Every structure is written in C-alpha cells, then in structure tokens.
mmCIF file of C-alpha atoms in Angstrom:
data_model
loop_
_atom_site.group_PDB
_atom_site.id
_atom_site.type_symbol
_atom_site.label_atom_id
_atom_site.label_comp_id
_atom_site.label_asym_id
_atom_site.label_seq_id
_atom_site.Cartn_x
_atom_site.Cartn_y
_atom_site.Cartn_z
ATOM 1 C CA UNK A 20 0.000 0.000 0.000
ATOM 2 C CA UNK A 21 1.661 3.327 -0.961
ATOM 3 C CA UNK A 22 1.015 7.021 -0.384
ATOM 4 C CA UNK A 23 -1.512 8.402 -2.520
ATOM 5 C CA UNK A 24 -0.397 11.758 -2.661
ATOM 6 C CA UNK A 25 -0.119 13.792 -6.463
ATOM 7 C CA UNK A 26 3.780 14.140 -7.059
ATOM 8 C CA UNK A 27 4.770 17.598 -8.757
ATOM 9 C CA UNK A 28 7.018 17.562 -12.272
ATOM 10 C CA UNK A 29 9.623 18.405 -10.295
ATOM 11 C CA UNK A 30 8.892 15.212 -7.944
ATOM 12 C CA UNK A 31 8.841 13.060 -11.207
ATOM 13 C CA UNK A 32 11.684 14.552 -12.512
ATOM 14 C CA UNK A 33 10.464 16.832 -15.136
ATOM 15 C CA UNK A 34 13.473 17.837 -17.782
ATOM 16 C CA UNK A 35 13.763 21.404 -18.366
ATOM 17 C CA UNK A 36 15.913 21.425 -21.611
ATOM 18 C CA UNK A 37 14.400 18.800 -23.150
ATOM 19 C CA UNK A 38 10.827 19.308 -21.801
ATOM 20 C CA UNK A 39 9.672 16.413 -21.419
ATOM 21 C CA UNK A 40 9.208 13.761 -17.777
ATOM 22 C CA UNK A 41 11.750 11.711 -16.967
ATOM 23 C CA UNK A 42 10.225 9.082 -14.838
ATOM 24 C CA UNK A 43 12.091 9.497 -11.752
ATOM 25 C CA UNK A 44 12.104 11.032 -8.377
ATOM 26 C CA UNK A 45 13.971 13.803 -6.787
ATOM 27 C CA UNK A 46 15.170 12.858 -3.400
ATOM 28 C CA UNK A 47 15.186 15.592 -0.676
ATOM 29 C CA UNK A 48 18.064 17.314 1.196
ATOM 30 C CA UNK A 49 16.446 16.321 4.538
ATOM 31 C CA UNK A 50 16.007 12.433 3.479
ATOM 32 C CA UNK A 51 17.645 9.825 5.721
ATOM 33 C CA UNK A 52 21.711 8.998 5.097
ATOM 34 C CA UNK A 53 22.217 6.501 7.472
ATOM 35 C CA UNK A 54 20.856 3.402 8.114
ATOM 36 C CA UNK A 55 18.090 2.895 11.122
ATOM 37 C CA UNK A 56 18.650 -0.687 12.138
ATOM 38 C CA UNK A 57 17.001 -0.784 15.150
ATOM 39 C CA UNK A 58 13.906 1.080 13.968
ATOM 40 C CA UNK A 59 13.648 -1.688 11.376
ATOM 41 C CA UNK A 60 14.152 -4.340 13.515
ATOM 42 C CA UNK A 61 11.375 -3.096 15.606
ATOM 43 C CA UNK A 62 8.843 -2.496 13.074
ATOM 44 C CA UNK A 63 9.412 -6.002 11.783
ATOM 45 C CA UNK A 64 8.866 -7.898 15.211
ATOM 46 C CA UNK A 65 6.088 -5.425 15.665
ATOM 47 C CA UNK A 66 4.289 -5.993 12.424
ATOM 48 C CA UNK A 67 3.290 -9.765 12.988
ATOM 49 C CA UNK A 68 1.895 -9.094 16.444
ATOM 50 C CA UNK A 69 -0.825 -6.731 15.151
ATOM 51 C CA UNK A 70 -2.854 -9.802 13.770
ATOM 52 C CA UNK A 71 -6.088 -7.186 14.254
ATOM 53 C CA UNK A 72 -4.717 -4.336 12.026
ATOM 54 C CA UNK A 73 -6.058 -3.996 8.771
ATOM 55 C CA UNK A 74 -3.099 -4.309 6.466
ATOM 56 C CA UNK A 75 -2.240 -7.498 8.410
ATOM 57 C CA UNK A 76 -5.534 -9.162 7.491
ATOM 58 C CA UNK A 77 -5.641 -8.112 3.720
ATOM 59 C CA UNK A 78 -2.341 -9.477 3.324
ATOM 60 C CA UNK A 79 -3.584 -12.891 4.324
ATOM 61 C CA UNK A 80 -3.378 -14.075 1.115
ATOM 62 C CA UNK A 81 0.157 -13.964 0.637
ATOM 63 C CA UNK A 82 0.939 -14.910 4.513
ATOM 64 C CA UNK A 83 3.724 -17.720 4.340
ATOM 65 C CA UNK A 84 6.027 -15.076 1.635
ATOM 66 C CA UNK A 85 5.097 -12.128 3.963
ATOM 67 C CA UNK A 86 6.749 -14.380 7.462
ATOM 68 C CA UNK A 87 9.585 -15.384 4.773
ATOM 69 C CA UNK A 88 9.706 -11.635 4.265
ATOM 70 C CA UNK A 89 10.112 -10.326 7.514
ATOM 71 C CA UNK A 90 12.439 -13.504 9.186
ATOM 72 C CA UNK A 91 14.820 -13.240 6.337
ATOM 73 C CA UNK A 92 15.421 -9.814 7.114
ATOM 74 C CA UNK A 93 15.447 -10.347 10.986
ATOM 75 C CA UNK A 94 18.098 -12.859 9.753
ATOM 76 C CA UNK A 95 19.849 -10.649 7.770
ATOM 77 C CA UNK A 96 19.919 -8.020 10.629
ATOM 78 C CA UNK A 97 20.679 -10.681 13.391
ATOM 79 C CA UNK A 98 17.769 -10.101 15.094
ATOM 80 C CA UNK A 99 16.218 -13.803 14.626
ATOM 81 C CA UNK A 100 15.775 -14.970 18.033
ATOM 82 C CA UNK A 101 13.169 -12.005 18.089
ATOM 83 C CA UNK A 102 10.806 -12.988 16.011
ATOM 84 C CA UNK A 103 8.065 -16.721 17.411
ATOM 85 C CA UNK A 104 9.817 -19.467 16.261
ATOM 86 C CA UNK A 105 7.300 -22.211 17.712
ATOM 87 C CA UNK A 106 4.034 -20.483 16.173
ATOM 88 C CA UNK A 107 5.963 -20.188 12.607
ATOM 89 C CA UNK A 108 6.847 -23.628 12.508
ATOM 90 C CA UNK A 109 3.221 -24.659 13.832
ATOM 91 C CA UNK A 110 1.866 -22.455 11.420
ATOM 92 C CA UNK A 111 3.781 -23.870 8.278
ATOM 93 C CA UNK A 112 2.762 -27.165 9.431
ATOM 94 C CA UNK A 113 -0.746 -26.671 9.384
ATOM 95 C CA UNK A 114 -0.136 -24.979 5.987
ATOM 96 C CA UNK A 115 0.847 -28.358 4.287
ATOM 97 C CA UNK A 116 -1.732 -30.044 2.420
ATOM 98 C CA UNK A 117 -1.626 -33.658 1.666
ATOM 99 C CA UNK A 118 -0.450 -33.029 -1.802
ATOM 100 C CA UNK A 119 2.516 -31.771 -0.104
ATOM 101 C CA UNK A 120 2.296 -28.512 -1.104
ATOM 102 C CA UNK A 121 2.431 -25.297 1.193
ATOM 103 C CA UNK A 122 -0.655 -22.719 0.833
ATOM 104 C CA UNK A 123 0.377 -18.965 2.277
ATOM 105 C CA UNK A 124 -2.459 -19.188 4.982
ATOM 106 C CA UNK A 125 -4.564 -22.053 6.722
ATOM 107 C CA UNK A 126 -7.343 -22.756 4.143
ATOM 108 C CA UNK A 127 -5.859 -21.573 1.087
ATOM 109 C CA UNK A 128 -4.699 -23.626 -2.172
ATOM 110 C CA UNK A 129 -1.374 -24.726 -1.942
ATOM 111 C CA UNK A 130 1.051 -22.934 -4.476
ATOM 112 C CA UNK A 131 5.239 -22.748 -5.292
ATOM 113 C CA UNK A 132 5.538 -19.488 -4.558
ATOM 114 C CA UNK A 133 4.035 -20.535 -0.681
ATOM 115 C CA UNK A 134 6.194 -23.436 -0.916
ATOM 116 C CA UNK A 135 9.357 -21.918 -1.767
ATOM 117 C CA UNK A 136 8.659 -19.447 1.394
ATOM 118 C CA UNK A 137 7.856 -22.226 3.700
ATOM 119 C CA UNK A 138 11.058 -24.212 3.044
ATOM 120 C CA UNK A 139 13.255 -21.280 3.124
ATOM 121 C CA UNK A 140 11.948 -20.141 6.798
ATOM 122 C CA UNK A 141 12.731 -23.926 7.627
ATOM 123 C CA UNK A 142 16.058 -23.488 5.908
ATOM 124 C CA UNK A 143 16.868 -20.590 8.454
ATOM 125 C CA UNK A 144 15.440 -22.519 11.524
ATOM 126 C CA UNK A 145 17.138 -25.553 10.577
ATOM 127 C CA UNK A 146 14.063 -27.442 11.051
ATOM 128 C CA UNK A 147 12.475 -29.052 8.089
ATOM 129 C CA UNK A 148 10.986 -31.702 10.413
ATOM 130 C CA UNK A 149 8.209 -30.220 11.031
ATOM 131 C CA UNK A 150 6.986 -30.592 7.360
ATOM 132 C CA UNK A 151 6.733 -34.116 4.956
ATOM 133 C CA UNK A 152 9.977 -33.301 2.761
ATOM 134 C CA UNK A 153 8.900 -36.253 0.720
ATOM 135 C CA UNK A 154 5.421 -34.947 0.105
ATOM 136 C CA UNK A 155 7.394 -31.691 -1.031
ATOM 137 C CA UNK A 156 9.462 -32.733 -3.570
ATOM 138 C CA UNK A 157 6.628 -35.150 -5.231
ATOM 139 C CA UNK A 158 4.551 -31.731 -5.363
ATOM 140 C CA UNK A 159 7.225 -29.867 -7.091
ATOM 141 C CA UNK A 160 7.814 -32.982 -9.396
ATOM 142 C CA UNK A 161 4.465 -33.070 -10.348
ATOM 143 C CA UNK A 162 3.921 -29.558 -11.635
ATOM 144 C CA UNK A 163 6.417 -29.846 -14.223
ATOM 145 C CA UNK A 164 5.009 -29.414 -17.667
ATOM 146 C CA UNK A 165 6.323 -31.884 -20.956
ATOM 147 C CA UNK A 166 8.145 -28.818 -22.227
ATOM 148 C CA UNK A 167 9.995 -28.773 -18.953
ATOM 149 C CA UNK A 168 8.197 -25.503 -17.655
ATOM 150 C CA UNK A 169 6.761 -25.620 -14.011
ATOM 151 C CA UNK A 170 2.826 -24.512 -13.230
ATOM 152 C CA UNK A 171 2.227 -22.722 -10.347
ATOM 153 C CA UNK A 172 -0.180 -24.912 -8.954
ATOM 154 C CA UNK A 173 -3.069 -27.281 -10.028
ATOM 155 C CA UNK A 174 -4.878 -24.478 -11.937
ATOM 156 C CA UNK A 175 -1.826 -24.258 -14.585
ATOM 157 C CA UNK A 176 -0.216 -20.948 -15.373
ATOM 158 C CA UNK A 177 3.023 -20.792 -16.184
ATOM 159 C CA UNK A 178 5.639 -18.511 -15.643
ATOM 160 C CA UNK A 179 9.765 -18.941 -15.367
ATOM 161 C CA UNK A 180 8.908 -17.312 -11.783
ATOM 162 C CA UNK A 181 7.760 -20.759 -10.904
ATOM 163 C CA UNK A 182 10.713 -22.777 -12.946
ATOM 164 C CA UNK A 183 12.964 -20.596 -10.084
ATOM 165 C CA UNK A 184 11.073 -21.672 -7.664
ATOM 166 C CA UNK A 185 10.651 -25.333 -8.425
ATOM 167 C CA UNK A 186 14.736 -25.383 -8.429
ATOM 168 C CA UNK A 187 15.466 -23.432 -5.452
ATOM 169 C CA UNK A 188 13.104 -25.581 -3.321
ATOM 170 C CA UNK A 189 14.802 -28.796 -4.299
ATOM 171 C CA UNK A 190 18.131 -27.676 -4.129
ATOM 172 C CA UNK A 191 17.302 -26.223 -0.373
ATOM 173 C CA UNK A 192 16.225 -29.924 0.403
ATOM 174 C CA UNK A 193 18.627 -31.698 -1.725
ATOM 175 C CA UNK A 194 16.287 -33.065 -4.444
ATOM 176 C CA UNK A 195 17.130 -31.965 -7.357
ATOM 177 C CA UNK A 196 17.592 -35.096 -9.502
ATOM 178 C CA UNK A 197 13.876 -35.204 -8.958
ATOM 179 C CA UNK A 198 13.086 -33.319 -11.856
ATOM 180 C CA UNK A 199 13.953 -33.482 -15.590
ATOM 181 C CA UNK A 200 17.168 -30.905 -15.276
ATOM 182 C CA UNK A 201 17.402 -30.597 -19.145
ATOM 183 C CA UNK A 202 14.110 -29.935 -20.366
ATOM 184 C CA UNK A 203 13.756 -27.431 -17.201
ATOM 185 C CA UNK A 204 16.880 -25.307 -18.349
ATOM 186 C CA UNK A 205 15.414 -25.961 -22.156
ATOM 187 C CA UNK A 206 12.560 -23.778 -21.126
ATOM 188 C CA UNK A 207 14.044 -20.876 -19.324
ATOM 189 C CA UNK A 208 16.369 -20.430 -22.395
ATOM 190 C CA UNK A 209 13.738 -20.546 -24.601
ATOM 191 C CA UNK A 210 12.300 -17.200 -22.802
ATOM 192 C CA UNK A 211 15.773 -15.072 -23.417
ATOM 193 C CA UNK A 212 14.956 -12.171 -25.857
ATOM 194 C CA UNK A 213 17.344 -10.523 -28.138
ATOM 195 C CA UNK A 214 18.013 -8.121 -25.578
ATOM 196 C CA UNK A 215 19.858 -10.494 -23.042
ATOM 197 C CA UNK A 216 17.078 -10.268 -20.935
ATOM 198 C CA UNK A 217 14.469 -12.908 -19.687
ATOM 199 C CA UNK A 218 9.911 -12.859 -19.876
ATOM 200 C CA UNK A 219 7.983 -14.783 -18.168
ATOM 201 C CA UNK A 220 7.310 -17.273 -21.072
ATOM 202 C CA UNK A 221 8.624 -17.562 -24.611
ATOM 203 C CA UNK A 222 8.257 -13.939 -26.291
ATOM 204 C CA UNK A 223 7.352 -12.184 -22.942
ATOM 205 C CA UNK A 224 8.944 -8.717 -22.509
ATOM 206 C CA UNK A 225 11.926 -8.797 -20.646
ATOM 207 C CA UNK A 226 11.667 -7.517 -16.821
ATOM 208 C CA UNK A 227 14.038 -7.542 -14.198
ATOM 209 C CA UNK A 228 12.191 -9.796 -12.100
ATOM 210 C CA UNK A 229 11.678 -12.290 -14.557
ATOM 211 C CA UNK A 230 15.664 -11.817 -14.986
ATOM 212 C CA UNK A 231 16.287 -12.488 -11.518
ATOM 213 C CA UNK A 232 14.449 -15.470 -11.471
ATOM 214 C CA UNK A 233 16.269 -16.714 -14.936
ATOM 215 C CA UNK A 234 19.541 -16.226 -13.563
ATOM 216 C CA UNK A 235 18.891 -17.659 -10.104
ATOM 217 C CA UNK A 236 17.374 -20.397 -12.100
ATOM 218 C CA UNK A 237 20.384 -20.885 -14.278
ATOM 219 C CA UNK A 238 22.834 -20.523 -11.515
ATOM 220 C CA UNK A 239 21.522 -23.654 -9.742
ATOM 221 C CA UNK A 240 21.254 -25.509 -12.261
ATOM 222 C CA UNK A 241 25.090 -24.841 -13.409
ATOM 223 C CA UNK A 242 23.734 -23.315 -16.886
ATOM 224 C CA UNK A 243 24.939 -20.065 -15.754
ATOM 225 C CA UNK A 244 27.492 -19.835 -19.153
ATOM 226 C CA UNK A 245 24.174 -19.369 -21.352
ATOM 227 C CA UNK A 246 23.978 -16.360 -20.428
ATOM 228 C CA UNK A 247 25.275 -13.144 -22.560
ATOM 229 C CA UNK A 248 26.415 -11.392 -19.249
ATOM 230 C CA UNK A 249 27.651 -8.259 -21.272
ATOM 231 C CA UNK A 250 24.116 -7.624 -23.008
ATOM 232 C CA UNK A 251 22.291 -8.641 -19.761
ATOM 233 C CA UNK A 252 24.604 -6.449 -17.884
ATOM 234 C CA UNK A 253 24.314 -3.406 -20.178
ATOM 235 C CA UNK A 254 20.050 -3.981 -20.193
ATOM 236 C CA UNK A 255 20.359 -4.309 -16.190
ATOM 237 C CA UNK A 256 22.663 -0.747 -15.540
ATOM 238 C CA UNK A 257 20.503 1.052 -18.164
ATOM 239 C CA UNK A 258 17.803 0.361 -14.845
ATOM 240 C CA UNK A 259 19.676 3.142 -12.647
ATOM 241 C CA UNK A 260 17.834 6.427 -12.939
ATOM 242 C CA UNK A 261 19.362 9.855 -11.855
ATOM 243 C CA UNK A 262 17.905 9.452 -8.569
ATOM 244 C CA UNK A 263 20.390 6.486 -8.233
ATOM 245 C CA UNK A 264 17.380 4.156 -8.259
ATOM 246 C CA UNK A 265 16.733 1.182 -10.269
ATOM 247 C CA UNK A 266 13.593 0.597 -12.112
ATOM 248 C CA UNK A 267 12.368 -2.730 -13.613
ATOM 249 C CA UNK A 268 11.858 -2.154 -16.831
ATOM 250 C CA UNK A 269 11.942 1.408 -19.467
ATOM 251 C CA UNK A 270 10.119 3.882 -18.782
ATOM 252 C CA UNK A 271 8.956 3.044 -14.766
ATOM 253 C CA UNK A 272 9.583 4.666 -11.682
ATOM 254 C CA UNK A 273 12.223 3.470 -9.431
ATOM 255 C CA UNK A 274 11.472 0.898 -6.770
ATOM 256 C CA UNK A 275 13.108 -0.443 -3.735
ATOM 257 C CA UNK A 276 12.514 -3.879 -4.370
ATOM 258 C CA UNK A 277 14.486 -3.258 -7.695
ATOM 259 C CA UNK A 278 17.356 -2.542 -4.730
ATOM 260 C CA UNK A 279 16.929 -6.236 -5.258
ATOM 261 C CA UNK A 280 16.181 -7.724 -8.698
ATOM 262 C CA UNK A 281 18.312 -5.701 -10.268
ATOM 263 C CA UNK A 282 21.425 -5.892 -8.152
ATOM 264 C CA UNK A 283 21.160 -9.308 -7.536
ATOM 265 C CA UNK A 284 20.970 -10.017 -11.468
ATOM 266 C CA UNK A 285 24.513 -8.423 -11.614
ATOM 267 C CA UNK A 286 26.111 -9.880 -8.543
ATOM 268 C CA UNK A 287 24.824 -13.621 -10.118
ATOM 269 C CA UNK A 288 26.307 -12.846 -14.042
ATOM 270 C CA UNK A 289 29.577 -11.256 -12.432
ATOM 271 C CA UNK A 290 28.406 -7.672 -13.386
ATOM 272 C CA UNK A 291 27.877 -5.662 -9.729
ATOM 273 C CA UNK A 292 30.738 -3.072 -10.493
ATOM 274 C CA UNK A 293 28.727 -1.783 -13.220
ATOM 275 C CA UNK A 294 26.427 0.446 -11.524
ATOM 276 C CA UNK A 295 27.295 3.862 -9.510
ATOM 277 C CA UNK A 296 26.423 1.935 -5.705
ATOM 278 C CA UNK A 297 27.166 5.066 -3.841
ATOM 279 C CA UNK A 298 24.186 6.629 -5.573
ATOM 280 C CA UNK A 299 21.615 3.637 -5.411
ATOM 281 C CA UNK A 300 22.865 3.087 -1.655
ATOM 282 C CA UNK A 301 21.691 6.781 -1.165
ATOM 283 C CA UNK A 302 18.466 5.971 -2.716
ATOM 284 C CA UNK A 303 17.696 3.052 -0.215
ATOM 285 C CA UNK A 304 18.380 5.132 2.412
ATOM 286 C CA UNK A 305 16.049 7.682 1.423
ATOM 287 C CA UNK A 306 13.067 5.148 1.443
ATOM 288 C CA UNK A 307 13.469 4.346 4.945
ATOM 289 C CA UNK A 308 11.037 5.500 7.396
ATOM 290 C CA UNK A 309 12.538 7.518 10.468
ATOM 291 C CA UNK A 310 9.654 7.137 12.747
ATOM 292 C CA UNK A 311 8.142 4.097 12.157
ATOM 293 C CA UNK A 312 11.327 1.960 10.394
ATOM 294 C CA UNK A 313 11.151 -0.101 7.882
ATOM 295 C CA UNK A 314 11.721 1.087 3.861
ATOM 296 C CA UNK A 315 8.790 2.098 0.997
ATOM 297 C CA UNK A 316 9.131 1.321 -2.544
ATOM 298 C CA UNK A 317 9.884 4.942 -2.640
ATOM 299 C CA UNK A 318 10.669 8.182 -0.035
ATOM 300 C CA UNK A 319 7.590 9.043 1.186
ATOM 301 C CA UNK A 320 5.385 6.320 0.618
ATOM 302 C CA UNK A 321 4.332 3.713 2.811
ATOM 303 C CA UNK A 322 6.193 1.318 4.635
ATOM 304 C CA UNK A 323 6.032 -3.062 4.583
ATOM 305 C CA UNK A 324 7.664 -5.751 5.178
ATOM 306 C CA UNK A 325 8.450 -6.848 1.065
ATOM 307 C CA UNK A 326 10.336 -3.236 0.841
ATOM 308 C CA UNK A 327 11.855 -3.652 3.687
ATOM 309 C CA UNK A 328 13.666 -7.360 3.498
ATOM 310 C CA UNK A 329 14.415 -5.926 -0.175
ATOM 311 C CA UNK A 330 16.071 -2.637 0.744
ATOM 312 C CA UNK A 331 18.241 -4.276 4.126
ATOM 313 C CA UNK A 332 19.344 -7.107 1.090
ATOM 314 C CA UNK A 333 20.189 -4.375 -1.760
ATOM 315 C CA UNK A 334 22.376 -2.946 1.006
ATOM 316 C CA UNK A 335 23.935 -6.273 2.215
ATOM 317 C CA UNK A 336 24.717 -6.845 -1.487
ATOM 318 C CA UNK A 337 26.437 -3.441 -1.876
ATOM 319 C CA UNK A 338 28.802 -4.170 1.004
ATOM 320 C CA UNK A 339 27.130 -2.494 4.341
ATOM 321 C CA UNK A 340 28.994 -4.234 7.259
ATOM 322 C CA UNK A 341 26.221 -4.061 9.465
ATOM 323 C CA UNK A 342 24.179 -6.481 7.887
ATOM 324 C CA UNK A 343 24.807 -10.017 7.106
ATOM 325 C CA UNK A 344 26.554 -11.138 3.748
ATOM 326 C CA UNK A 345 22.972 -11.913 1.803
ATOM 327 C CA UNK A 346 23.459 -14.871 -0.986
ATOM 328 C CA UNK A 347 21.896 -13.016 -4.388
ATOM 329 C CA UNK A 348 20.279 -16.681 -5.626
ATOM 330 C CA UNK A 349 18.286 -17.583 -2.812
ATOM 331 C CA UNK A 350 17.920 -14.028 -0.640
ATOM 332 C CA UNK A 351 18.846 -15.760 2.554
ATOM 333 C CA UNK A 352 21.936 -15.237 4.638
ATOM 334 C CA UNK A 353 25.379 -16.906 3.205
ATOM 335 C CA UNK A 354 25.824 -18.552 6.820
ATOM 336 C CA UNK A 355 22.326 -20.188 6.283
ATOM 337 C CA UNK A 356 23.218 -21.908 2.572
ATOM 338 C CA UNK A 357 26.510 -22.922 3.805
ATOM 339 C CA UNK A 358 25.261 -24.577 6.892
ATOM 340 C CA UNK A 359 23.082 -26.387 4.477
ATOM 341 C CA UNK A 360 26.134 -27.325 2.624
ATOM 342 C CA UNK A 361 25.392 -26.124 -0.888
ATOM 343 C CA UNK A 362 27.658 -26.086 -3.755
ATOM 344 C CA UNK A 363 30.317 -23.267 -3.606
ATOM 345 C CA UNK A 364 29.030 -22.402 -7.105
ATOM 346 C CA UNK A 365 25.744 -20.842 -5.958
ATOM 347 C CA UNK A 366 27.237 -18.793 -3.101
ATOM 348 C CA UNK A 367 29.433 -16.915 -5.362
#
C-alpha cells in the first residue's frame, strides 16, 4: 500500500531542456543517510503481532512469503531470536496439504511461490521436520510441464517465476535429480529475448524480475554460461535512474525492491561493479522511514515488510557491514546456505 499523494514535475523529474518527464524522483536534502537498524528491527517484530490491524488481514493471502519476508530480514539483521519461532513452525505445518504442497495461509490452495517461502523459513530454523519433505518434492515434481516448464499450482499458469522456484526448493532440500534438469533449463532459455534479458514465457517482454528469477534459475542448475552477461549487464545498468534508483523495466519509476532484482541479477552474471552503488545506496536510504522503520518502494510512501527485506538485502549486497553477507540466488543469509552445505558455485 503506498502514499496516494499527487507528485509535482519536479517530484517526477520533469526535464527542463528537453521538456519532457523523466520518470524518476527527486530525493530531498532532509532524506535519511544513514541506516536505522534498530527502527527496522522493531517495526518487523512489531508488524506480525498486530494480527487485528487492517493491512495485516488483507495481506492474508500472501501470509507464508510475507513471514519469509520479515524472518529473512530479521536474519539478515541478526535479530532472529526475536521474532516466534514455535508459532511459525506450527503455522507452516498446518499450511501443508496432503499433496505436499504449502498454501500462504490455513485454508488456502497450496502454491510454489508458498512453498518456496515455507522451506526457506525452515532453511533458516534448521528445522524441516516439522513438514513431509517427501510430500514436497513429489509436489514440485508433479507440476512440471512436458516442455519442462513448471505450473504454479493445479490451476496451470506458467511462468519462469515458478521454474525458479521449483529449483530453489529442491536444491534447499537436496532433491534436485527429482526433476527433468534438461528440459527445465530448455525452457528458461527458450524465454531469453534478443536483448539479453528474460519474460515470463517464450516472447514475454523482458523484466528484471523475470531476470532475476532466470539467472537464479540458471545458476543452480550450473547453466549459468548461457547467459550473454555483457548484453544482460548493459540492459540491467541502463535500470539506474538519476535518482540512483533502479527501475524494472523502461520507462517506470524506481522501486526499492528493484534494490533487489536488479542488483542481484549483476552480482549472479559477475556484473555488480557496473552500476554507480554510492548513488543507489543513497536511494535506499532515502526510502526508509525515520519514525516508524522499515523502507517504501519509494521516499515518502508507505512502509512493509516486502520493501523492507528488499532494501536491508540491496544494502547487504552493496557491502554495508552491518548487515549479514545476503546470498543473491536464494535471498537468505550466506551462513544459512553454507550450513546447508550447498555447492560453492551458488554462493558466489
């Protein structure tokens, strides 16, 4: 939920020579430089008590990514132990149907995307116990398609967002021989455009969370040398905006998130360096919140949890010491994946 408030030309950053709206925003001299750890950290074990508040209950929905959300970043911040570890795992528990997928609330269809965030809050507990791993991994095996894409669920779209997270689920749990590796990779190739860049299905506009997912993909699955990193890399810094923000695709606003999808797209194809980081690190800074913590998509909007994990992890990838090193596949904590004892190749 953002701010609804108009934004002047000189918010959007109108042009005056060539008179014409760049799509951008101007941040303030009076925005925040430095980062507000503990404010975050307290908005985040705040936000999950408030099961009464309005924005908690319309974000039911998407409940299992939003706890994935907001212990990642505790994680990330090392403020874990904060955060109701025995009411998670219950929760996630109750959450698994008998197809052994993972719905994102109690009642709900299960789904990949719910799955994916279930598994990874185990992964950072160290407790997938509490769920039937088996069950899992027959679930993911059974929504692959014959041209080796991955539906979402039992009602069938498709999307590479799901071919990410079929892999990154069974490589958490050390299943991934359970799928057909070469048709899988077949797919998500078959979606790169001329521009270096990824859709979500063959002929799909490229989009830099659909590249983010396409790289993660192809990083776990060792196919990372299919990728043009050059023409990737050039689409992915032509993102940064004068503001020092990154957008997702021509022509759109910046976005915090992008903090993430972006940057992470460059750490995994080698290409970081690229960008100006002293700039976009300004622009994350700006989004935070100084009363209430946490980050917006943008300064002055709103803040929530999906911002927030996104604009602590765009920081942990540009270097800030104060947070934990973030791994740019799976957006969980390097200490995490090599605990789990993943190849070297996807921590890079």
């Amino acid at each position: 939920m953002t701010n609804s408030k108009k934004k002047s030309r000189k918010d959007l950053g109108y042009h005056p020579k060539m008179g014409t709206q760049v799509k951008d925003v101007v941040l303030k001299p009076d925005a925040p430089s430095t980062l507000l750890l503990e404010k975050h950290a307290d908005y985040i074990a705040a936000y999950g008590s408030k099961k009464d508040d309005y924005e908690y209950t319309l974000s039911e929905y998407l409940r299992m990514s939003g706890i994935y959300w907001g212990l990642t970043v505790m994680d990330l911040m090392g403020q874990l132990p904060r955060m109701n570890r025995e009411e998670i795992t219950a929760f996630i528990t109750a959450c698994q149907h008998d197809c052994g997928g993972i719905s994102a609330s109690i009642g709900h269809d299960p789904h990949l995307l719910y799955t994916l965030s279930a598994v990874q809050i185990l992964s950072l507990y160290d407790d997938l116990s509490v769920i039937d791993v088996h069950k899992v991994v027959e679930y993911v095996k059974g929504l692959q398609q014959e041209d080796g894409s991955f539906a979402g669920d039992k009602w069938g779209e498709i999307d590479t967002r799901f071919s990410f997270c079929a892999v990154a689920t069974l490589a958490l749990l050390g299943k991934l021989d359970a799928i057909n590796l070469d048709k899988a990779v077949e797919f998500v190739l078959s979606c790169m455009n001329f521009d270096g860049g990824f859709g979500c299905r063959p002929g799909s506009e490229s989009h830099a969370g659909q590249i983010y997912c396409c790289t993660g993909f192809l990083s776990i699955t060792g196919q990372l040398h299919q990728v043009s990193a050059d023409l990737l890399g050039w689409w992915l810094c032509e993102r940064q905006l004068p503001s020092g923000g990154l957008n997702g695709r021509p022509e759109k606003l910046p976005d915090v998130c992008y903090s993430w999808w972006v940057l992470a797209s460059l750490k995994i194809i080698g290409r970081i360096h690229w960008i100006d980081k002293n700039k976009l690190r300004s622009f994350i800074l700006a989004c935070q919140d100084e009363e209430t913590g946490g980050f917006a998509d943008r300064p002055g909007d709103m803040v929530d949890p999906f911002h927030t994990l996104f604009g602590i992890a765009g920081l942990s990838l540009l270097g800030d010491e104060e947070i934990k090193a973030v791994n740019p596949v799976f957006c969980m904590p390097e200490d995490v994946l090599q605990r789990l004892g993943l190849h070297p190749e996807l921590l890079s």
